[in-house]
Amino acid sequence: MSDCIFCKIIKGEIPSRKIYEDELVYAFLDISPINFGHTLVIPKEHHQSAATVPENVAGRMFAIGSRIGILLKRFDEYDGYNLHLADGTVAGQVVMHVHLHVVPRGAEDGFRWNWRQQQYPEGRADEIAGILAAKLREKIG
Ligand code: 5GP
Ligand code: ZN
């Protein structure tokens, strides 16, 4: 896509600090890292949403992201990593070329996900699980 900054990065029209490239995916350092080494893994083909990325490409994104996460643990300050993908503006997606964040984590990194834990009202969890399972069966078989 011609006006997409990540497509431009893949084509070399915008510079990036490349970590990895193959026929399906491209990985590079995020310009504004949560922690140093924060990496983005993107499909070479433009997709806005993870839902339209072919399974083999999505699988490669996950595999490469996990390997980079493990490698980041070799840096002294990191003991783990988060894989994060924002799909849609309300989910925090800013660049509309799907990307998997690999965020290295250390015990003292001072970063916290703003994670909450709600309670389902009576019957709601069964209802939601039922709807999702039925729709998925319909689509995937
Ligand atoms: P999102 O919020 O869409 O999940 O994340 C977009 C990410 O892309 C942000 O973390 C941002 O720092 C990164 N980013 C945006 N523009 C550029 C760029 O031109 N180069 C690089 N390397 N990263 C970028
Ligand atoms: Zn793109």
PDB file of C-alpha atoms and ligand atoms in Angstrom:
ATOM      1  CA  MET A   1       0.000   0.000   0.000  1.00  0.00           C
ATOM      2  CA  SER A   2       1.635   3.198  -1.214  1.00  0.00           C
ATOM      3  CA  ASP A   3       0.940   5.515   1.769  1.00  0.00           C
ATOM      4  CA  CYS A   4       1.669   2.932   4.483  1.00  0.00           C
ATOM      5  CA  ILE A   5       4.805   3.675   6.539  1.00  0.00           C
ATOM      6  CA  PHE A   6       5.481  -0.009   7.246  1.00  0.00           C
ATOM      7  CA  CYS A   7       5.216  -0.882   3.520  1.00  0.00           C
ATOM      8  CA  LYS A   8       7.719   1.927   2.927  1.00  0.00           C
ATOM      9  CA  ILE A   9      10.028   0.446   5.588  1.00  0.00           C
ATOM     10  CA  ILE A  10       9.880  -2.980   3.886  1.00  0.00           C
ATOM     11  CA  LYS A  11      10.742  -1.359   0.535  1.00  0.00           C
ATOM     12  CA  GLY A  12      13.625   0.594   2.132  1.00  0.00           C
ATOM     13  CA  GLU A  13      12.012   3.957   1.362  1.00  0.00           C
ATOM     14  CA  ILE A  14      12.053   4.749   5.122  1.00  0.00           C
ATOM     15  CA  PRO A  15      15.120   3.590   7.098  1.00  0.00           C
ATOM     16  CA  SER A  16      14.734   0.993   9.846  1.00  0.00           C
ATOM     17  CA  ARG A  17      16.962  -1.078  12.107  1.00  0.00           C
ATOM     18  CA  LYS A  18      16.333  -4.475  10.557  1.00  0.00           C
ATOM     19  CA  ILE A  19      16.591  -7.564  12.757  1.00  0.00           C
ATOM     20  CA  TYR A  20      15.319 -10.194  10.343  1.00  0.00           C
ATOM     21  CA  GLU A  21      13.796 -10.629   6.899  1.00  0.00           C
ATOM     22  CA  ASP A  22      12.586 -13.580   4.851  1.00  0.00           C
ATOM     23  CA  GLU A  23      10.078 -14.048   2.028  1.00  0.00           C
ATOM     24  CA  LEU A  24       7.098 -13.636   4.386  1.00  0.00           C
ATOM     25  CA  VAL A  25       8.003 -11.314   7.257  1.00  0.00           C
ATOM     26  CA  TYR A  26      10.197  -8.351   8.225  1.00  0.00           C
ATOM     27  CA  ALA A  27      11.326  -7.523  11.796  1.00  0.00           C
ATOM     28  CA  PHE A  28      12.803  -4.221  12.974  1.00  0.00           C
ATOM     29  CA  LEU A  29      13.316  -2.155  16.126  1.00  0.00           C
ATOM     30  CA  ASP A  30      10.369  -0.022  17.254  1.00  0.00           C
ATOM     31  CA  ILE A  31      11.348   3.650  17.020  1.00  0.00           C
ATOM     32  CA  SER A  32       9.823   4.462  20.464  1.00  0.00           C
ATOM     33  CA  PRO A  33      10.475   1.356  22.557  1.00  0.00           C
ATOM     34  CA  ILE A  34       8.694   0.371  25.787  1.00  0.00           C
ATOM     35  CA  ASN A  35      12.063  -1.177  26.665  1.00  0.00           C
ATOM     36  CA  PHE A  36      15.228  -1.098  24.542  1.00  0.00           C
ATOM     37  CA  GLY A  37      15.133  -3.953  22.025  1.00  0.00           C
ATOM     38  CA  HIS A  38      11.334  -3.677  21.554  1.00  0.00           C
ATOM     39  CA  THR A  39      10.837  -5.159  18.081  1.00  0.00           C
ATOM     40  CA  LEU A  40       8.009  -5.219  15.534  1.00  0.00           C
ATOM     41  CA  VAL A  41       7.354  -8.234  13.302  1.00  0.00           C
ATOM     42  CA  ILE A  42       5.234  -7.499  10.222  1.00  0.00           C
ATOM     43  CA  PRO A  43       3.989  -9.419   7.196  1.00  0.00           C
ATOM     44  CA  LYS A  44       5.592  -8.276   3.932  1.00  0.00           C
ATOM     45  CA  GLU A  45       2.170  -8.211   2.304  1.00  0.00           C
ATOM     46  CA  HIS A  46       0.006  -5.302   3.504  1.00  0.00           C
ATOM     47  CA  HIS A  47      -2.832  -6.366   5.824  1.00  0.00           C
ATOM     48  CA  GLN A  48      -4.566  -4.053   8.252  1.00  0.00           C
ATOM     49  CA  SER A  49      -5.881  -6.855  10.445  1.00  0.00           C
ATOM     50  CA  ALA A  50      -4.397 -10.123  11.685  1.00  0.00           C
ATOM     51  CA  ALA A  51      -7.657 -11.780  10.635  1.00  0.00           C
ATOM     52  CA  THR A  52      -6.793 -11.571   6.917  1.00  0.00           C
ATOM     53  CA  VAL A  53      -3.145 -12.649   7.223  1.00  0.00           C
ATOM     54  CA  PRO A  54      -2.715 -16.153   5.746  1.00  0.00           C
ATOM     55  CA  GLU A  55      -2.062 -18.819   8.387  1.00  0.00           C
ATOM     56  CA  ASN A  56       1.467 -19.607   7.202  1.00  0.00           C
ATOM     57  CA  VAL A  57       2.422 -15.917   7.432  1.00  0.00           C
ATOM     58  CA  ALA A  58       0.771 -15.456  10.841  1.00  0.00           C
ATOM     59  CA  GLY A  59       2.584 -18.576  12.017  1.00  0.00           C
ATOM     60  CA  ARG A  60       5.903 -17.180  10.818  1.00  0.00           C
ATOM     61  CA  MET A  61       5.220 -13.853  12.596  1.00  0.00           C
ATOM     62  CA  PHE A  62       4.583 -15.710  15.858  1.00  0.00           C
ATOM     63  CA  ALA A  63       7.573 -18.033  15.444  1.00  0.00           C
ATOM     64  CA  ILE A  64      10.013 -15.217  14.640  1.00  0.00           C
ATOM     65  CA  GLY A  65       8.545 -12.983  17.373  1.00  0.00           C
ATOM     66  CA  SER A  66       9.022 -15.729  19.967  1.00  0.00           C
ATOM     67  CA  ARG A  67      12.600 -16.378  18.855  1.00  0.00           C
ATOM     68  CA  ILE A  68      13.431 -12.683  19.083  1.00  0.00           C
ATOM     69  CA  GLY A  69      11.822 -12.638  22.551  1.00  0.00           C
ATOM     70  CA  ILE A  70      14.038 -15.508  23.680  1.00  0.00           C
ATOM     71  CA  LEU A  71      17.124 -13.798  22.229  1.00  0.00           C
ATOM     72  CA  LEU A  72      16.270 -10.551  24.021  1.00  0.00           C
ATOM     73  CA  LYS A  73      16.518 -12.504  27.288  1.00  0.00           C
ATOM     74  CA  ARG A  74      20.272 -12.710  26.646  1.00  0.00           C
ATOM     75  CA  PHE A  75      20.503  -9.042  27.574  1.00  0.00           C
ATOM     76  CA  ASP A  76      21.239  -8.818  31.312  1.00  0.00           C
ATOM     77  CA  GLU A  77      18.238  -6.718  32.205  1.00  0.00           C
ATOM     78  CA  TYR A  78      15.568  -8.987  30.680  1.00  0.00           C
ATOM     79  CA  ASP A  79      13.977 -12.162  32.038  1.00  0.00           C
ATOM     80  CA  GLY A  80      10.933 -12.474  29.770  1.00  0.00           C
ATOM     81  CA  TYR A  81       8.931 -10.817  27.037  1.00  0.00           C
ATOM     82  CA  ASN A  82       5.393  -9.913  25.976  1.00  0.00           C
ATOM     83  CA  LEU A  83       3.954 -10.506  22.507  1.00  0.00           C
ATOM     84  CA  HIS A  84       1.308  -7.854  21.822  1.00  0.00           C
ATOM     85  CA  LEU A  85      -0.887  -7.161  18.806  1.00  0.00           C
ATOM     86  CA  ALA A  86      -3.377  -4.277  18.647  1.00  0.00           C
ATOM     87  CA  ASP A  87      -6.132  -4.942  16.085  1.00  0.00           C
ATOM     88  CA  GLY A  88      -8.271  -1.850  15.528  1.00  0.00           C
ATOM     89  CA  THR A  89      -8.056   1.752  16.691  1.00  0.00           C
ATOM     90  CA  VAL A  90      -9.996   1.089  19.914  1.00  0.00           C
ATOM     91  CA  ALA A  91      -7.462  -1.625  20.725  1.00  0.00           C
ATOM     92  CA  GLY A  92      -4.620   0.892  20.353  1.00  0.00           C
ATOM     93  CA  GLN A  93      -3.592   0.204  16.743  1.00  0.00           C
ATOM     94  CA  VAL A  94      -2.009   3.352  15.333  1.00  0.00           C
ATOM     95  CA  VAL A  95      -0.191   2.002  12.254  1.00  0.00           C
ATOM     96  CA  MET A  96      -2.719   0.217  10.050  1.00  0.00           C
ATOM     97  CA  HIS A  97      -0.298  -2.463   8.820  1.00  0.00           C
ATOM     98  CA  VAL A  98      -0.662  -5.364  11.235  1.00  0.00           C
ATOM     99  CA  HIS A  99       2.363  -5.810  13.512  1.00  0.00           C
ATOM    100  CA  LEU A 100       3.370  -8.056  16.378  1.00  0.00           C
ATOM    101  CA  HIS A 101       5.159  -6.239  19.203  1.00  0.00           C
ATOM    102  CA  VAL A 102       7.939  -8.149  20.953  1.00  0.00           C
ATOM    103  CA  VAL A 103       8.486  -6.331  24.242  1.00  0.00           C
ATOM    104  CA  PRO A 104      11.421  -7.490  26.382  1.00  0.00           C
ATOM    105  CA  ARG A 105      10.658  -7.434  30.117  1.00  0.00           C
ATOM    106  CA  GLY A 106      12.781  -7.110  33.202  1.00  0.00           C
ATOM    107  CA  ALA A 107      11.831  -7.374  36.868  1.00  0.00           C
ATOM    108  CA  GLU A 108      12.798  -3.752  37.465  1.00  0.00           C
ATOM    109  CA  ASP A 109      11.622  -2.204  34.176  1.00  0.00           C
ATOM    110  CA  GLY A 110       8.904  -0.117  35.826  1.00  0.00           C
ATOM    111  CA  PHE A 111       6.355  -0.942  33.125  1.00  0.00           C
ATOM    112  CA  ARG A 112       2.907  -2.362  33.931  1.00  0.00           C
ATOM    113  CA  TRP A 113       0.096  -3.391  31.585  1.00  0.00           C
ATOM    114  CA  ASN A 114      -3.099  -1.758  32.809  1.00  0.00           C
ATOM    115  CA  TRP A 115      -4.773  -5.155  33.173  1.00  0.00           C
ATOM    116  CA  ARG A 116      -8.110  -5.501  34.977  1.00  0.00           C
ATOM    117  CA  GLN A 117     -10.018  -8.568  36.147  1.00  0.00           C
ATOM    118  CA  GLN A 118     -13.815  -8.342  35.990  1.00  0.00           C
ATOM    119  CA  GLN A 119     -16.490 -10.822  37.136  1.00  0.00           C
ATOM    120  CA  TYR A 120     -19.113 -12.241  34.736  1.00  0.00           C
ATOM    121  CA  PRO A 121     -22.726 -11.737  35.763  1.00  0.00           C
ATOM    122  CA  GLU A 122     -24.698 -15.015  36.094  1.00  0.00           C
ATOM    123  CA  GLY A 123     -25.109 -16.758  32.709  1.00  0.00           C
ATOM    124  CA  ARG A 124     -23.087 -14.284  30.631  1.00  0.00           C
ATOM    125  CA  ALA A 125     -19.898 -16.408  30.345  1.00  0.00           C
ATOM    126  CA  ASP A 126     -21.913 -19.450  29.123  1.00  0.00           C
ATOM    127  CA  GLU A 127     -23.746 -17.235  26.624  1.00  0.00           C
ATOM    128  CA  ILE A 128     -20.540 -15.696  25.212  1.00  0.00           C
ATOM    129  CA  ALA A 129     -18.678 -19.019  25.028  1.00  0.00           C
ATOM    130  CA  GLY A 130     -21.666 -20.596  23.268  1.00  0.00           C
ATOM    131  CA  ILE A 131     -21.960 -17.859  20.643  1.00  0.00           C
ATOM    132  CA  LEU A 132     -18.215 -17.826  19.914  1.00  0.00           C
ATOM    133  CA  ALA A 133     -17.946 -21.618  19.676  1.00  0.00           C
ATOM    134  CA  ALA A 134     -20.955 -21.853  17.317  1.00  0.00           C
ATOM    135  CA  LYS A 135     -19.728 -19.047  15.026  1.00  0.00           C
ATOM    136  CA  LEU A 136     -16.229 -20.523  14.859  1.00  0.00           C
ATOM    137  CA  ARG A 137     -17.616 -23.974  14.004  1.00  0.00           C
ATOM    138  CA  GLU A 138     -19.636 -22.297  11.229  1.00  0.00           C
ATOM    139  CA  LYS A 139     -16.565 -20.537   9.772  1.00  0.00           C
ATOM    140  CA  ILE A 140     -13.814 -23.089  10.374  1.00  0.00           C
ATOM    141  CA  GLY A 141     -15.743 -26.365  10.574  1.00  0.00           C
TER     142      GLY A 141
HETATM  143  P1  5GP B   1       0.571   0.324  17.423  1.00  0.00           P
HETATM  144  O1  5GP B   1       0.169   1.349  18.443  1.00  0.00           O
HETATM  145  O2  5GP B   1      -0.050   0.580  16.073  1.00  0.00           O
HETATM  146  O3  5GP B   1       0.360  -1.095  17.930  1.00  0.00           O
HETATM  147  O4  5GP B   1       2.136   0.459  17.295  1.00  0.00           O
HETATM  148  C1  5GP B   1       2.786   1.160  16.288  1.00  0.00           C
HETATM  149  C2  5GP B   1       4.241   1.149  16.662  1.00  0.00           C
HETATM  150  O5  5GP B   1       5.001   1.534  15.536  1.00  0.00           O
HETATM  151  C3  5GP B   1       4.582   2.122  17.793  1.00  0.00           C
HETATM  152  O6  5GP B   1       5.152   1.396  18.870  1.00  0.00           O
HETATM  153  C4  5GP B   1       5.559   3.094  17.150  1.00  0.00           C
HETATM  154  O7  5GP B   1       6.596   3.469  18.021  1.00  0.00           O
HETATM  155  C5  5GP B   1       6.078   2.324  15.956  1.00  0.00           C
HETATM  156  N1  5GP B   1       6.444   3.156  14.824  1.00  0.00           N
HETATM  157  C6  5GP B   1       5.666   4.114  14.261  1.00  0.00           C
HETATM  158  N2  5GP B   1       6.314   4.683  13.201  1.00  0.00           N
HETATM  159  C7  5GP B   1       7.504   4.045  13.114  1.00  0.00           C
HETATM  160  C8  5GP B   1       8.624   4.205  12.226  1.00  0.00           C
HETATM  161  O8  5GP B   1       8.642   5.015  11.301  1.00  0.00           O
HETATM  162  N3  5GP B   1       9.695   3.381  12.447  1.00  0.00           N
HETATM  163  C9  5GP B   1       9.700   2.449  13.441  1.00  0.00           C
HETATM  164  N4  5GP B   1      10.792   1.696  13.570  1.00  0.00           N
HETATM  165  N5  5GP B   1       8.671   2.284  14.294  1.00  0.00           N
HETATM  166  C10 5GP B   1       7.588   3.072  14.141  1.00  0.00           C
HETATM  167 ZN    ZN B   2       1.521  -1.599   4.726  1.00  0.00          ZN
END
